Coordinates of C-alpha atoms in Angstrom, one line a residue:
A1427 CA 0.0 0.0 0.0
R1428 CA 2.8 2.4 0.8
R1429 CA 4.5 1.8 -2.5
A1430 CA 1.3 2.8 -4.2
S1431 CA 1.1 6.0 -2.1
L1432 CA -1.9 4.8 -0.1
R1433 CA -2.4 5.7 3.5
V1434 CA -2.1 2.8 5.9
L1435 CA -4.2 2.5 9.1
G1436 CA -3.2 0.2 11.9
V1437 CA -5.9 -1.3 14.1
G1438 CA -5.3 -2.9 17.5
P1439 CA -2.6 -2.3 20.1
R1440 CA 0.2 -0.1 18.7
P1441 CA 3.3 -2.2 18.4
Q1442 CA 6.5 -1.3 20.1
G1443 CA 9.6 -0.1 18.3
D1444 CA 9.8 -0.1 14.5
G1445 CA 6.4 -1.9 14.1
A1446 CA 4.6 1.3 14.8
T1447 CA 6.1 2.9 11.7
L1448 CA 4.3 0.4 9.5
A1449 CA 1.1 2.5 9.6
D1450 CA 0.4 6.2 9.2
G1451 CA -2.0 6.1 12.2
W1452 CA -3.3 3.7 14.8
L1453 CA -6.8 3.1 16.1
P1454 CA -7.8 0.8 19.0
S1455 CA -10.5 -0.9 17.0
L1456 CA -12.6 -0.7 13.8
D1457 CA -15.5 0.8 15.9
A1458 CA -13.4 3.7 17.2
P1459 CA -15.5 6.8 17.3
E1460 CA -13.1 8.8 15.2
L1461 CA -13.1 6.2 12.4
L1462 CA -16.9 5.9 12.5
A1463 CA -17.3 9.7 12.3
W1464 CA -14.9 9.9 9.3
A1465 CA -16.8 7.1 7.6
H1466 CA -20.2 8.7 8.2
A1467 CA -18.9 12.0 6.9
L1468 CA -18.2 10.3 3.6
G1469 CA -21.8 9.4 3.1
S1470 CA -23.1 6.2 1.7
P1471 CA -22.3 5.2 -1.9
R1472 CA -25.2 5.1 -4.2
G1473 CA -25.7 2.0 -6.3
P1474 CA -27.9 1.6 -9.3
Q1475 CA -31.4 2.9 -8.8
Q1476 CA -34.0 0.2 -8.2
S1477 CA -37.5 0.6 -9.7

């Protein structure tokens, strides 16, 4: 991901030492309030309209 210039997010306990540099940021879990707020701010993608 880094070679493709994508941002990397670590989830779980932050590793000690050099392991922490493997991600641009760390969150304790996928239901962390800051991650959920960011995802909700994006809005939901709209698929094809159903009739």
